Short mmCIF file of C-alpha atoms (C1' of nucleotides) in Angstrom, two decimals:
data_model
loop_
_atom_site.label_atom_id
_atom_site.label_comp_id
_atom_site.label_asym_id
_atom_site.label_seq_id
_atom_site.Cartn_x
_atom_site.Cartn_y
_atom_site.Cartn_z
CA UNK A 218 0.15 -0.01 -0.34
CA UNK A 219 1.91 3.15 -1.68
CA UNK A 220 1.75 6.84 0.92
CA UNK A 221 0.46 9.53 -0.97
CA UNK A 222 3.01 11.68 -1.55
CA UNK A 223 3.61 14.00 0.81
CA UNK A 224 4.74 18.72 -0.92
CA UNK A 225 8.27 19.16 0.80
CA UNK A 226 10.50 21.93 0.78
CA UNK A 227 11.05 22.28 -3.07
CA UNK A 228 7.48 22.10 -4.30
CA UNK A 229 7.73 25.98 -2.20
CA UNK A 230 11.07 26.34 -4.23
CA UNK A 231 9.45 28.04 -7.20
CA UNK A 232 7.81 31.35 -8.10
CA UNK A 233 5.00 31.85 -6.42
CA UNK A 234 2.45 32.50 -8.98
CA UNK A 235 2.65 29.01 -10.21
CA UNK A 236 3.01 27.06 -5.69
CA UNK A 237 -0.68 29.19 -5.34
CA UNK A 238 -2.86 27.24 -8.08
CA UNK A 239 -1.26 24.11 -7.76
CA UNK A 240 -1.85 24.13 -3.97
CA UNK A 241 -5.76 24.45 -4.63
CA UNK A 242 -6.63 20.07 -4.42
CA UNK A 243 -3.77 19.59 -1.89
CA UNK A 244 -5.36 17.98 1.23
CA UNK A 245 -3.45 20.37 4.99
CA UNK A 246 -3.65 18.59 7.51
CA UNK A 247 -2.51 20.45 10.98
CA UNK A 248 -2.41 17.92 13.76
CA UNK A 249 -4.39 15.68 11.59
CA UNK A 250 -7.53 18.38 11.30
CA UNK A 251 -7.96 19.43 8.23
CA UNK A 252 -8.87 19.16 4.48
CA UNK A 253 -8.99 19.78 1.05
CA UNK A 254 -6.87 23.13 0.26
CA UNK A 255 -10.43 25.72 -1.65
CA UNK A 256 -9.08 28.52 -1.82
CA UNK A 257 -5.65 30.76 -1.60
CA UNK A 258 -4.01 34.37 -2.81
CA UNK A 259 -0.64 35.18 -3.31
CA UNK A 260 1.58 37.75 -2.50
CA UNK A 261 4.99 38.97 -3.65
CA UNK A 262 7.32 41.56 -1.78
CA UNK A 263 7.14 43.55 -4.97
CA UNK A 264 3.76 45.09 -4.85
CA UNK A 265 1.98 47.00 -2.06
CA UNK A 266 0.02 44.60 -0.51
CA UNK A 267 2.45 42.19 0.86
CA UNK A 268 3.67 42.80 4.08
CA UNK A 269 6.90 42.05 2.74
CA UNK A 270 7.04 44.75 0.41
CA UNK A 271 8.43 47.12 2.94
CA UNK A 272 11.27 45.18 3.87
CA UNK A 273 12.28 43.23 6.92
CA UNK A 274 10.09 43.15 10.44
CA UNK A 275 10.03 41.22 13.15
CA UNK A 276 6.59 40.09 12.55
CA UNK A 277 6.94 39.37 8.47
CA UNK A 278 10.91 38.05 9.42
CA UNK A 279 10.17 34.29 8.26
CA UNK A 280 8.78 35.52 4.59
CA UNK A 281 12.34 36.21 4.38
CA UNK A 282 13.91 32.93 4.63
CA UNK A 283 13.95 29.87 2.57
CA UNK A 284 10.28 27.98 1.08
CA UNK A 285 8.12 25.35 2.82
CA UNK A 286 7.97 27.42 6.09
CA UNK A 287 4.88 28.92 7.66
CA UNK A 288 4.38 32.83 8.52
CA UNK A 289 1.67 32.93 10.60
CA UNK A 290 0.60 37.26 11.53
CA UNK A 291 -2.41 37.83 13.50
CA UNK A 292 -4.85 40.22 11.51
CA UNK A 293 -7.76 43.09 12.45
CA UNK A 294 -6.31 42.62 16.12
CA UNK A 295 -8.49 39.13 16.65
CA UNK A 296 -7.10 36.35 14.10
CA UNK A 297 -4.92 34.73 12.72
CA UNK A 298 -4.02 33.69 8.44
CA UNK A 299 -1.56 30.46 7.97
CA UNK A 300 0.72 32.00 5.27
CA UNK A 301 3.60 29.60 3.29
CA UNK A 302 6.30 31.19 1.77
CA UNK A 303 7.69 30.38 -1.55
CA UNK A 304 10.33 30.90 -4.51
CA UNK A 305 13.79 30.82 -2.25
CA UNK A 306 14.97 33.26 0.56
CA UNK A 307 15.09 36.50 0.42
CA UNK A 308 12.02 36.43 -2.16
CA UNK A 309 9.86 37.12 0.26
CA UNK A 310 6.35 35.80 -1.38
CA UNK A 311 3.66 33.40 0.46
CA UNK A 312 0.59 32.09 -0.34
CA UNK A 313 -1.41 32.72 1.77
CA UNK A 314 -4.50 29.90 2.51
CA UNK A 315 -8.00 31.20 2.71
CA UNK A 316 -9.79 28.08 2.60
CA UNK A 317 -10.60 25.06 2.90
CA UNK A 318 -12.45 21.86 2.89
CA UNK A 319 -12.89 20.71 6.03
CA UNK A 320 -12.50 15.99 5.38
CA UNK A 321 -10.35 15.04 8.76
CA UNK A 322 -11.09 15.69 12.58
CA UNK A 323 -14.32 17.69 12.15
CA UNK A 324 -14.98 17.23 16.12
CA UNK A 325 -12.16 19.12 16.93
CA UNK A 326 -12.79 21.68 14.57
CA UNK A 327 -16.15 21.79 15.32
CA UNK A 328 -15.75 22.39 19.44
CA UNK A 329 -12.69 24.89 18.36
CA UNK A 330 -15.26 27.07 16.41
CA UNK A 331 -18.39 26.20 18.05
CA UNK A 332 -21.41 24.36 16.71
CA UNK A 333 -22.12 25.55 12.64
CA UNK A 334 -22.45 24.44 9.48
CA UNK A 335 -19.66 22.87 7.64
CA UNK A 336 -19.78 25.09 5.29
CA UNK A 337 -18.44 27.59 7.66
CA UNK A 338 -15.93 26.42 9.80
CA UNK A 339 -13.08 26.50 7.38
CA UNK A 340 -13.99 29.35 4.25
CA UNK A 341 -11.89 32.30 5.84
CA UNK A 342 -7.98 32.72 6.87
CA UNK A 343 -8.92 33.66 10.32
CA UNK A 344 -11.56 30.37 10.06
CA UNK A 345 -9.58 28.41 9.03
CA UNK A 346 -6.73 28.73 11.59
CA UNK A 347 -9.41 28.95 14.28
CA UNK A 348 -10.72 25.41 13.69
CA UNK A 349 -7.10 23.88 13.21
CA UNK A 350 -5.18 25.57 16.38
CA UNK A 351 -2.56 27.37 14.18
CA UNK A 352 -1.74 30.51 16.09
CA UNK A 353 1.70 32.87 16.11
CA UNK A 354 2.80 30.01 18.30
CA UNK A 355 3.48 27.58 14.94
CA UNK A 356 4.84 30.51 12.65
CA UNK A 357 8.43 29.26 11.16
CA UNK A 358 7.77 26.07 11.09
CA UNK A 359 8.23 23.50 8.91
CA UNK A 360 5.79 22.05 6.12
CA UNK A 361 7.44 19.30 5.69
CA UNK A 362 6.92 17.93 10.01
CA UNK A 363 4.69 17.57 12.26
CA UNK A 364 2.05 19.57 12.80
CA UNK A 365 2.31 20.05 9.32
CA UNK A 366 1.16 17.42 7.16
CA UNK A 367 0.75 18.17 3.18
CA UNK A 368 -0.03 15.84 0.59
CA UNK A 369 -0.81 16.33 -2.79
CA UNK A 370 -3.20 16.57 -5.36
CA UNK A 371 -4.01 12.92 -6.93
CA UNK A 372 -5.22 14.98 -9.96
CA UNK A 373 -4.98 18.71 -11.32
CA UNK A 374 -8.55 19.91 -10.65
CA UNK A 375 -10.75 22.87 -12.57
CA UNK A 376 -8.92 26.77 -11.14
CA UNK A 377 -11.13 29.43 -10.79
CA UNK A 378 -9.13 32.89 -11.23
CA UNK A 379 -9.76 36.34 -9.25
CA UNK A 380 -9.10 39.34 -7.55
CA UNK A 381 -7.77 39.08 -3.99
CA UNK A 382 -10.05 39.90 -1.18
CA UNK A 383 -10.18 42.58 1.91
CA UNK A 384 -7.00 44.46 0.36
CA UNK A 385 -6.93 48.26 -0.93
CA UNK A 386 -3.54 47.99 -2.47
CA UNK A 387 -3.35 46.32 -5.57
CA UNK A 388 -6.56 45.15 -5.41
CA UNK A 389 -7.29 44.86 -9.70
CA UNK A 390 -4.00 41.58 -9.46
CA UNK A 391 -5.88 38.74 -10.07
CA UNK A 392 -3.69 36.83 -7.73
CA UNK A 393 -6.87 34.71 -5.89
CA UNK A 394 -6.84 31.66 -7.04
CA UNK A 395 -10.08 28.78 -5.85
CA UNK A 396 -11.13 25.21 -6.55
CA UNK A 397 -13.98 26.10 -9.44
CA UNK A 398 -17.51 25.13 -7.94
CA UNK A 399 -16.47 24.37 -4.14
CA UNK A 400 -19.20 25.58 -1.63
CA UNK A 401 -16.64 26.01 0.56
CA UNK A 402 -14.98 29.45 -0.25
CA UNK A 403 -14.63 32.67 1.60
CA UNK A 404 -16.54 33.83 -1.56
CA UNK A 405 -17.61 32.80 -4.79
CA UNK A 406 -16.00 34.10 -8.05
CA UNK A 407 -17.48 36.19 -10.33
"C1'" DT B 114 -28.93 40.30 0.55
"C1'" DA B 115 -26.86 44.02 1.87
"C1'" DT B 116 -24.85 46.80 4.55
"C1'" DG B 117 -22.63 48.90 9.27
"C1'" DA B 118 -20.63 48.15 13.96
"C1'" DG B 119 -17.37 46.13 17.20
"C1'" DA B 120 -13.36 43.66 18.58
"C1'" DT B 121 -7.62 43.96 18.98
"C1'" DC B 122 -3.18 44.11 18.04
"C1'" DA B 123 1.28 45.26 15.20
"C1'" DA B 124 3.50 48.02 12.11
"C1'" DC B 125 3.46 52.65 10.18
"C1'" DT B 126 2.67 57.70 10.56
"C1'" DG C 248 -3.65 58.43 15.52
"C1'" DT C 249 -5.00 55.43 11.79
"C1'" DT C 250 -4.93 51.18 8.91
"C1'" DG C 251 -5.34 46.54 8.25
"C1'" DA C 252 -4.13 39.47 3.63
"C1'" DT C 253 -10.88 39.53 9.62
"C1'" DC C 254 -15.79 38.18 11.67
"C1'" DT C 255 -19.65 37.56 13.61
"C1'" DC C 256 -23.95 40.21 15.25
"C1'" DA C 257 -27.11 42.97 14.43
"C1'" DT C 258 -30.44 45.77 11.76
"C1'" DA C 259 -32.54 46.98 7.11
"C1'" DC C 260 -34.57 45.87 2.83
#
DNA sequence: TATGAGATCAACT
DNA sequence: GTTGATCTCATAC
């Protein structure tokens, strides 16, 4: 019985614009809890919406390190958001994980999020981190080791492309990618 | 279905 | 002091 192929650091050592769509359909588990990635966004330090645009700070330091690591930051003072660092050291590019289709550990997710419909468990970057238990304590962890597990998709799904959500700078760039037709997206694609 | 307020913190002006 | 890669709840239509 063959193990499903795991995503290793070389998967992330490519253009963020190739990694982002390739993550759609992959399985993300955190301490055994998670599901299929259905929505992501790409960020690169050459455009002003990225946290790394203004240079390195203590908060974004992980983005400036090697690919294949988790960058976790606090959003609006309340939520945590999970990113995967891409490309090469110093490139300061990352993919924001925006939504999952919940598959493993539904009971744990519901315990952390409160009773709610499956559709709303992981349909947003803050919701997903709350459901999986990801916090800044996990900032800088490698993605190919526990508690993370990333498993490649078996076939390429149909990908929807659109503009990123919730930003005002570089808002016109079509760097949001999603699983076409998924009901677990944080917002539908136009 | 849509809009608005509040929660709350790191970075920046 | 303001802004933001957000979410929830309340109120309006």
